[in-house]
CSV table of C-alpha atoms and ligand atoms in Angstrom, one decimal:
chain,number,residue,atom,x,y,z
A,1,MET,CA,-26.2,-29.4,41.4
A,2,LYS,CA,-23.7,-27.0,39.9
A,3,ILE,CA,-22.5,-25.9,43.3
A,4,ALA,CA,-22.1,-29.5,44.5
A,5,ALA,CA,-20.2,-30.4,41.3
A,6,THR,CA,-17.8,-27.4,41.8
A,7,LEU,CA,-17.3,-28.3,45.4
A,8,CYS,CA,-16.5,-31.9,44.4
A,9,LEU,CA,-13.9,-30.6,41.9
A,10,LEU,CA,-12.4,-28.4,44.5
A,11,LEU,CA,-12.2,-31.2,47.0
A,12,ALA,CA,-10.7,-33.5,44.3
A,13,SER,CA,-8.1,-31.0,43.3
A,14,THR,CA,-6.8,-30.6,46.9
A,15,GLU,CA,-6.9,-34.3,47.7
A,16,ALA,CA,-3.4,-35.7,48.4
A,17,TYR,CA,-1.7,-38.7,50.0
A,18,TYR,CA,1.9,-39.6,50.9
A,19,PHE,CA,4.2,-42.5,51.6
A,20,TYR,CA,7.6,-43.0,53.2
A,21,SER,CA,10.8,-44.8,52.2
A,22,LEU,CA,13.5,-46.1,54.5
A,23,GLY,CA,16.4,-48.4,53.9
A,24,ASP,CA,19.1,-50.3,55.9
A,25,TRP,CA,17.1,-50.0,59.0
A,26,GLY,CA,17.1,-53.5,60.5
A,27,GLY,CA,19.0,-53.4,63.8
A,28,SER,CA,22.5,-54.7,64.2
A,29,SER,CA,22.5,-58.4,64.9
A,30,ASP,CA,20.4,-61.2,66.5
A,31,SER,CA,21.9,-60.1,69.9
A,32,SER,CA,21.4,-56.4,69.2
A,33,PRO,CA,18.1,-56.4,67.2
A,34,THR,CA,17.6,-52.6,67.1
A,35,THR,CA,19.7,-49.5,67.0
A,36,GLN,CA,19.1,-46.0,68.4
A,37,VAL,CA,19.0,-44.5,64.9
A,38,GLU,CA,16.4,-47.0,63.8
A,39,LYS,CA,14.2,-46.0,66.8
A,40,ASN,CA,14.9,-42.3,65.9
A,41,ASN,CA,13.7,-42.9,62.4
A,42,ALA,CA,10.4,-44.4,63.6
A,43,ALA,CA,9.9,-41.4,65.9
A,44,GLY,CA,10.7,-39.1,63.0
A,45,MET,CA,8.1,-40.8,60.8
A,46,VAL,CA,5.5,-40.3,63.5
A,47,ARG,CA,6.4,-36.6,63.9
A,48,ALA,CA,6.7,-35.9,60.1
A,49,ALA,CA,3.2,-37.2,59.6
A,50,HIS,CA,1.8,-34.2,61.4
A,51,GLY,CA,3.4,-31.8,58.9
A,52,LEU,CA,2.0,-33.7,55.9
A,53,ASP,CA,-1.6,-33.6,54.6
A,54,ALA,CA,-3.1,-36.7,56.1
A,55,SER,CA,-2.7,-38.2,59.6
A,56,LYS,CA,-0.8,-41.3,58.2
A,57,PRO,CA,1.1,-42.4,55.1
A,58,GLU,CA,-0.8,-44.7,52.7
A,59,PHE,CA,2.2,-47.1,52.9
A,60,ALA,CA,5.9,-47.1,53.7
A,61,LEU,CA,8.6,-48.7,51.6
A,62,LEU,CA,11.3,-50.7,53.4
A,63,VAL,CA,14.0,-50.9,50.8
A,64,GLY,CA,16.1,-53.7,52.2
A,65,ASP,CA,18.7,-54.7,54.8
A,66,ASN,CA,15.7,-55.4,57.0
A,67,PHE,CA,17.6,-57.7,59.3
A,68,TYR,CA,21.3,-57.3,60.1
A,69,SER,CA,23.7,-58.7,60.1
A,70,ALA,CA,22.8,-61.8,58.0
A,71,GLY,CA,19.0,-61.7,57.4
A,72,ILE,CA,16.6,-64.1,59.2
A,73,ALA,CA,18.4,-67.2,60.5
A,74,GLY,CA,15.3,-69.3,61.2
A,75,ASN,CA,11.9,-69.3,59.7
A,76,GLU,CA,8.8,-67.0,59.6
A,77,TYR,CA,8.5,-67.4,63.4
A,78,SER,CA,11.9,-65.7,64.1
A,79,LYS,CA,11.9,-63.3,67.0
A,80,ARG,CA,13.5,-60.7,64.8
A,81,PHE,CA,10.2,-59.8,63.2
A,82,THR,CA,8.8,-58.6,66.5
A,83,GLN,CA,12.1,-57.3,67.9
A,84,THR,CA,13.3,-55.4,64.9
A,85,PHE,CA,10.1,-54.4,63.1
A,86,GLU,CA,6.8,-54.6,65.2
A,87,ASN,CA,8.2,-53.2,68.4
A,88,VAL,CA,10.1,-50.3,66.8
A,89,PHE,CA,7.5,-49.2,64.3
A,90,ASP,CA,4.9,-49.6,67.1
A,91,ILE,CA,1.4,-50.0,65.7
A,92,SER,CA,0.0,-48.1,68.7
A,93,ASN,CA,1.1,-45.0,66.8
A,94,PRO,CA,-1.7,-44.4,64.4
A,95,GLU,CA,0.8,-42.7,62.1
A,96,LEU,CA,2.6,-46.1,61.6
A,97,ASN,CA,-0.5,-48.2,61.3
A,98,THR,CA,-0.1,-48.6,57.5
A,99,PRO,CA,1.2,-51.3,55.2
A,100,PHE,CA,5.0,-51.6,55.0
A,101,TYR,CA,6.1,-52.9,51.6
A,102,ALA,CA,9.4,-54.8,52.0
A,103,ILE,CA,12.1,-55.9,49.6
A,104,ALA,CA,15.3,-57.7,50.4
A,105,GLY,CA,18.8,-56.2,50.5
A,106,ASN,CA,22.2,-58.0,50.4
A,107,HIS,CA,22.2,-58.6,54.1
A,108,ASP,CA,18.7,-60.2,53.9
A,109,HIS,CA,20.1,-62.6,51.2
A,110,GLY,CA,22.6,-63.8,53.8
A,111,GLY,CA,19.7,-65.4,55.5
A,112,ASN,CA,16.2,-66.8,54.8
A,113,VAL,CA,14.3,-64.4,52.5
A,114,THR,CA,11.4,-66.9,52.1
A,115,ALA,CA,10.8,-66.4,55.9
A,116,GLN,CA,10.5,-62.7,55.3
A,117,ILE,CA,7.9,-63.3,52.6
A,118,ALA,CA,6.0,-65.8,54.7
A,119,TYR,CA,5.9,-63.4,57.7
A,120,SER,CA,3.4,-61.3,55.7
A,121,LYS,CA,0.7,-63.8,56.8
A,122,HIS,CA,1.4,-63.0,60.5
A,123,SER,CA,1.4,-59.2,60.4
A,124,SER,CA,-1.3,-56.7,59.7
A,125,ARG,CA,1.4,-54.4,58.2
A,126,TRP,CA,4.4,-56.3,57.0
A,127,THR,CA,3.8,-56.9,53.2
A,128,TYR,CA,6.3,-58.8,51.1
A,129,ASP,CA,4.3,-60.6,48.4
A,130,ASP,CA,7.2,-62.3,46.6
A,131,TYR,CA,10.8,-61.7,45.6
A,132,TRP,CA,9.5,-59.1,43.3
A,133,TYR,CA,6.0,-57.6,43.1
A,134,THR,CA,4.1,-54.4,42.4
A,135,LYS,CA,1.5,-52.3,44.3
A,136,SER,CA,-0.6,-49.4,43.2
A,137,HIS,CA,-2.5,-46.8,45.2
A,138,THR,CA,-5.2,-44.7,43.7
A,139,ASP,CA,-7.0,-41.8,45.4
A,140,ASN,CA,-9.2,-39.4,43.4
A,141,GLY,CA,-8.0,-40.9,40.2
A,142,ILE,CA,-4.3,-40.2,41.0
A,143,THR,CA,-2.3,-43.4,40.9
A,144,THR,CA,1.1,-44.2,42.3
A,145,GLN,CA,2.6,-47.5,41.4
A,146,VAL,CA,5.7,-49.0,43.1
A,147,VAL,CA,7.6,-51.8,41.4
A,148,MET,CA,9.6,-53.7,44.0
A,149,ILE,CA,12.6,-55.4,42.6
A,150,ASP,CA,15.3,-57.8,44.0
A,151,THR,CA,18.6,-56.2,43.2
A,152,VAL,CA,20.8,-59.1,44.5
A,153,THR,CA,19.2,-61.0,41.6
A,154,ILE,CA,20.6,-58.4,39.3
A,155,ALA,CA,24.0,-57.4,40.9
A,156,GLY,CA,24.9,-60.3,43.2
A,157,MET,CA,26.1,-59.8,46.7
A,158,ALA,CA,27.8,-56.8,48.1
A,159,TYR,CA,29.0,-56.3,51.7
A,160,LYS,CA,31.4,-54.3,53.7
A,161,ASN,CA,33.8,-56.4,55.8
A,162,ASP,CA,33.4,-54.7,59.2
A,163,SER,CA,36.9,-55.8,60.4
A,164,THR,CA,38.8,-54.7,57.3
A,165,GLY,CA,36.5,-51.9,56.0
A,166,GLU,CA,36.8,-53.4,52.6
A,167,ILE,CA,33.8,-53.3,50.3
A,168,HIS,CA,33.2,-56.4,48.3
A,169,SER,CA,30.8,-56.3,45.4
A,170,ASN,CA,29.3,-58.5,42.8
A,171,GLU,CA,30.0,-61.7,44.5
A,172,PRO,CA,27.9,-64.4,42.8
A,173,HIS,CA,24.5,-65.4,44.5
A,174,PRO,CA,22.2,-68.2,43.4
A,175,MET,CA,19.3,-65.7,42.9
A,176,GLN,CA,21.2,-64.4,39.8
A,177,ALA,CA,19.9,-67.5,38.0
A,178,ARG,CA,16.6,-65.7,38.0
A,179,LEU,CA,17.9,-62.5,36.4
A,180,ALA,CA,16.3,-62.9,33.0
A,181,SER,CA,12.9,-63.8,34.4
A,182,GLN,CA,12.9,-60.8,36.8
A,183,LEU,CA,13.9,-58.4,34.0
A,184,GLN,CA,11.1,-59.8,31.7
A,185,TRP,CA,8.6,-59.2,34.5
A,186,LEU,CA,10.0,-55.7,35.1
A,187,GLU,CA,9.7,-54.8,31.4
A,188,ASP,CA,6.1,-56.2,31.2
A,189,THR,CA,5.2,-54.4,34.4
A,190,LEU,CA,6.6,-51.0,33.3
A,191,LYS,CA,5.2,-51.4,29.8
A,192,SER,CA,1.7,-52.0,31.0
A,193,SER,CA,1.6,-49.3,33.6
A,194,THR,CA,-0.8,-46.4,33.3
A,195,ALA,CA,0.1,-44.9,36.7
A,196,ASP,CA,0.6,-41.2,37.0
A,197,TYR,CA,3.7,-41.8,39.1
A,198,LEU,CA,5.7,-45.0,38.5
A,199,TRP,CA,8.6,-45.8,40.9
A,200,VAL,CA,11.1,-48.6,40.7
A,201,VAL,CA,12.1,-49.6,44.2
A,202,GLY,CA,15.2,-51.7,44.9
A,203,HIS,CA,18.0,-52.0,47.5
A,204,TYR,CA,21.1,-51.2,45.5
A,205,PRO,CA,20.9,-47.7,44.1
A,206,VAL,CA,21.3,-46.6,40.5
A,207,TYR,CA,23.5,-43.6,41.5
A,208,SER,CA,25.2,-42.9,44.8
A,209,GLN,CA,27.9,-40.6,46.1
A,210,CYS,CA,28.7,-42.8,49.1
A,211,GLU,CA,31.0,-45.7,49.8
A,212,HIS,CA,29.2,-48.3,47.7
A,213,GLY,CA,28.6,-45.9,44.9
A,214,PRO,CA,26.6,-46.4,41.7
A,215,THR,CA,25.6,-50.0,40.8
A,216,GLY,CA,26.8,-50.9,37.3
A,217,ALA,CA,24.5,-53.9,36.9
A,218,ILE,CA,21.5,-51.7,37.8
A,219,ILE,CA,22.6,-49.0,35.4
A,220,ARG,CA,23.0,-51.5,32.6
A,221,ASN,CA,19.8,-53.6,33.2
A,222,VAL,CA,17.2,-51.4,34.9
A,223,LEU,CA,17.9,-47.8,33.8
A,224,PRO,CA,17.2,-48.4,30.1
A,225,LEU,CA,13.8,-49.9,30.9
A,226,MET,CA,12.9,-47.0,33.2
A,227,SER,CA,13.9,-44.5,30.5
A,228,LYS,CA,12.0,-46.4,27.8
A,229,TYR,CA,8.7,-46.6,29.8
A,230,GLU,CA,9.1,-43.2,31.4
A,231,ALA,CA,9.3,-44.1,35.0
A,232,SER,CA,9.1,-41.3,37.5
A,233,GLY,CA,12.3,-42.5,39.2
A,234,TYR,CA,14.1,-45.0,41.4
A,235,ILE,CA,14.0,-45.4,45.2
A,236,ALA,CA,17.0,-47.1,46.9
A,237,GLY,CA,19.1,-47.6,50.0
A,238,HIS,CA,22.3,-49.7,50.5
A,239,ASP,CA,24.6,-46.7,51.1
A,240,HIS,CA,24.0,-45.5,54.7
A,241,CYS,CA,23.5,-42.0,53.4
A,242,SER,CA,20.8,-39.9,51.7
A,243,GLY,CA,21.2,-38.7,48.2
A,244,TYR,CA,19.2,-37.1,45.4
A,245,TYR,CA,19.9,-37.0,41.7
A,246,PHE,CA,17.7,-35.9,38.8
A,247,ASP,CA,18.7,-37.0,35.3
A,248,ASP,CA,17.0,-38.0,32.1
A,249,ASN,CA,13.7,-36.7,33.5
A,250,MET,CA,13.8,-39.2,36.4
A,251,ALA,CA,14.4,-38.8,40.1
A,252,PHE,CA,16.9,-41.0,42.0
A,253,VAL,CA,16.4,-41.2,45.8
A,254,ILE,CA,18.7,-42.8,48.3
A,255,ALA,CA,17.4,-43.0,51.8
A,256,GLY,CA,19.7,-45.6,53.5
A,257,ALA,CA,20.4,-44.1,56.8
A,258,GLY,CA,17.9,-46.3,58.6
A,259,LYS,CA,20.1,-47.8,61.3
A,260,GLU,CA,23.1,-45.5,61.2
A,261,CYS,CA,24.6,-42.5,59.6
A,262,CYS,CA,26.7,-42.1,57.6
A,263,TYR,CA,29.2,-43.6,55.1
A,264,SER,CA,31.8,-41.4,53.4
A,265,PRO,CA,31.1,-39.6,50.1
A,266,ASP,CA,33.8,-41.7,48.4
A,267,ASN,CA,32.0,-41.7,45.0
A,268,LEU,CA,31.3,-37.9,44.7
A,269,ASN,CA,33.4,-37.9,41.5
A,270,ASN,CA,32.5,-41.3,40.1
A,271,LYS,CA,31.9,-40.8,36.4
A,272,ALA,CA,29.1,-43.3,36.4
A,273,ASP,CA,27.0,-40.8,38.4
A,274,PRO,CA,25.3,-37.9,36.6
A,275,GLY,CA,27.5,-35.3,38.3
A,276,GLU,CA,27.2,-34.4,42.0
A,277,PRO,CA,24.0,-35.2,43.9
A,278,TRP,CA,21.5,-32.3,44.2
A,279,PHE,CA,21.3,-33.2,47.9
A,280,ARG,CA,23.6,-35.3,50.1
A,281,MET,CA,23.6,-36.4,53.7
A,282,ASP,CA,26.8,-38.3,54.4
A,283,LYS,CA,30.0,-38.3,56.5
A,284,GLY,CA,31.1,-35.1,54.7
A,285,LYS,CA,27.8,-33.0,54.8
A,286,ASN,CA,24.4,-32.5,56.4
A,287,GLN,CA,24.7,-35.3,59.0
A,288,GLY,CA,21.8,-33.9,60.9
A,289,ASP,CA,20.9,-36.0,63.8
A,290,GLY,CA,22.4,-39.2,62.4
A,291,GLY,CA,19.7,-40.8,60.4
A,292,GLY,CA,17.0,-40.1,57.9
A,293,PHE,CA,14.1,-41.2,55.7
A,294,ALA,CA,12.2,-39.8,52.7
A,295,SER,CA,8.5,-38.9,52.1
A,296,TYR,CA,6.6,-38.5,48.9
A,297,HIS,CA,3.6,-36.2,48.9
A,298,VAL,CA,1.3,-36.9,45.9
A,299,ASN,CA,-1.4,-34.9,44.2
A,300,ALA,CA,-2.5,-34.1,40.7
A,301,THR,CA,0.1,-31.4,40.3
A,302,GLY,CA,3.1,-33.5,41.3
A,303,THR,CA,4.9,-35.7,43.7
A,304,GLN,CA,6.9,-33.6,46.3
A,305,ILE,CA,9.8,-35.6,47.6
A,306,ARG,CA,11.2,-34.6,51.0
A,307,PHE,CA,14.3,-35.8,52.9
A,308,HIS,CA,13.7,-35.8,56.6
A,309,LYS,CA,16.0,-36.0,59.6
A,310,ALA,CA,15.4,-38.9,62.1
A,311,SER,CA,14.0,-38.0,65.5
A,312,THR,CA,12.4,-34.7,64.7
A,313,GLY,CA,11.2,-35.6,61.2
A,314,GLU,CA,12.4,-32.1,60.2
A,315,VAL,CA,12.7,-31.5,56.4
A,316,GLN,CA,16.3,-31.3,55.3
A,317,TYR,CA,15.7,-30.9,51.5
A,318,GLU,CA,12.9,-30.8,49.0
A,319,PRO,CA,13.7,-31.0,45.3
A,320,PRO,CA,11.5,-29.6,42.6
A,321,VAL,CA,8.2,-31.4,42.2
A,322,ILE,CA,8.0,-34.5,40.0
A,323,LYS,CA,5.4,-34.1,37.3
A,324,PRO,CA,2.9,-36.9,36.6
A,325,ARG,CA,4.0,-39.1,33.6
A,326,ALA,CA,1.1,-38.1,31.3
A,327,LYS,CA,1.7,-34.4,31.8
A,328,ARG,CA,5.4,-34.9,31.3
A,329,SER,CA,5.0,-36.4,27.8
A,330,MET,CA,2.5,-33.7,26.9
A,331,LEU,CA,5.2,-31.2,27.8
A,332,VAL,CA,7.7,-33.1,25.7
A,333,GLU,CA,5.2,-33.1,22.8
A,334,GLN,CA,4.6,-29.4,23.1
A,335,ALA,CA,8.3,-28.7,23.1
A,336,ALA,CA,8.9,-30.9,20.0
B,401,NAG,C1,0.0,-30.3,45.6
B,401,NAG,O1,0.9,-30.5,46.6
B,401,NAG,C2,1.9,-29.5,46.7
B,401,NAG,C3,2.9,-29.8,47.8
B,401,NAG,O2,3.4,-31.1,47.6
B,401,NAG,C4,1.2,-28.2,47.0
B,401,NAG,O3,2.2,-27.1,47.0
B,401,NAG,C5,0.2,-27.9,46.0
B,401,NAG,O4,-0.5,-26.7,46.4
B,401,NAG,C6,-0.8,-29.0,45.9
B,401,NAG,N1,-1.7,-28.8,44.8
B,401,NAG,C7,-3.0,-28.9,44.9
B,401,NAG,C8,-3.8,-28.7,43.6
B,401,NAG,O5,-3.5,-29.3,45.9
B,402,NAG,C1,12.9,-70.5,55.7
B,402,NAG,O1,11.6,-70.0,56.0
B,402,NAG,C2,10.5,-70.8,55.5
B,402,NAG,C3,9.2,-70.1,55.9
B,402,NAG,O2,9.1,-69.9,57.3
B,402,NAG,C4,10.6,-72.2,56.1
B,402,NAG,O3,9.6,-73.0,55.6
B,402,NAG,C5,12.0,-72.8,55.8
B,402,NAG,O4,12.1,-74.0,56.4
B,402,NAG,C6,13.1,-71.8,56.2
B,402,NAG,N1,14.4,-72.4,55.8
B,402,NAG,C7,15.4,-72.5,56.6
B,402,NAG,C8,16.6,-73.0,56.0
B,402,NAG,O5,15.3,-72.3,57.8
B,403,NAG,C1,36.7,-60.0,56.8
B,403,NAG,O1,38.2,-60.0,56.7
B,403,NAG,C2,38.8,-60.8,57.6
B,403,NAG,C3,40.3,-60.5,57.5
B,403,NAG,O2,40.7,-60.7,56.2
B,403,NAG,C4,38.5,-62.2,57.3
B,403,NAG,O3,39.1,-63.1,58.3
B,403,NAG,C5,37.0,-62.4,57.4
B,403,NAG,O4,36.6,-63.7,57.1
B,403,NAG,C6,36.2,-61.4,56.5
B,403,NAG,N1,34.8,-61.5,56.8
B,403,NAG,C7,33.9,-61.8,55.9
B,403,NAG,C8,32.5,-61.9,56.3
B,403,NAG,O5,34.2,-62.1,54.7
């Protein structure tokens, strides 16, 4: 009995799982529904799985700009779901046979987001429950919760005019009428969370060194709630770069080089960011093989974030481990 119990504990303490995040991955246009970098990222996610603990991720986060250049033009039967998602993240790879939790980016809001939500019924993997929703995964008593938010509802539309290169931000969008109800839901969700690791996931970043830069409306509306309820961090895309910040006991990940790499680091000195990023992949640095995604390896000790190159899945950067929320407040209490 004793030996069995000890063995059980040993097994439990080494038990781990992981998930991926990828943003800004959805092809180029209806006539060019994939890009080479998008395909490279899918190949990298297959390869990286073999360096991680289990044969496949528990889930993958698609953090928006799922369908360039203007979202889904038709309805849930649009060819883009097969062309841009199913064919590229090919289910015949066991490493990719996992739920993909989607959320919309600004490009998606240029089209029919309801169609993206409705497509969940037709795919064994595509999962987009509503404009905002939450999912939890528990293994051996270790829970990761992801809180998927619609950032166009918070910050309006932003886009880069490809012919002029000009970046437009904060153009009004009808979804902004739902701002208060999303923020109330976000607060209720964060407040009631007992997860060991609690991530807010949205398209626009909190902080970014790249062309689009930090998002004022997310800093004002979302960051204070994350801080109040001790979130583990925020996972984003939007800038076609990778970036990592750690501030106020929270991690800030950008992995937005899903379909191309990379934008310029125009916001390296933006005072709204908490200094320079701890890691950056952009036009000025670490371009790797022109794409990238992030993985999150979870066990009772911590969540190890890793930034991967596309194609090879090779690790470019791993920041210090993120501690579980309960342990973190215990540390704060001990220090006080
Ligand atoms: C937890 O995972 C990290 C890597 O992410 C590893 O270094 C550590 O040994 C693991 N801890 C346990 C108890 O398995
Ligand atoms: C958007 O998609 C939904 C779900 O497929 C569909 O019912 C609706 O008609 C579509 N709207 C437009 C404008 O195509
Ligand atoms: C981009 O800028 C050009 C030139 O000013 C303009 O004609 C075009 O409408 C703009 N495109 C978008 C999508 O706003």
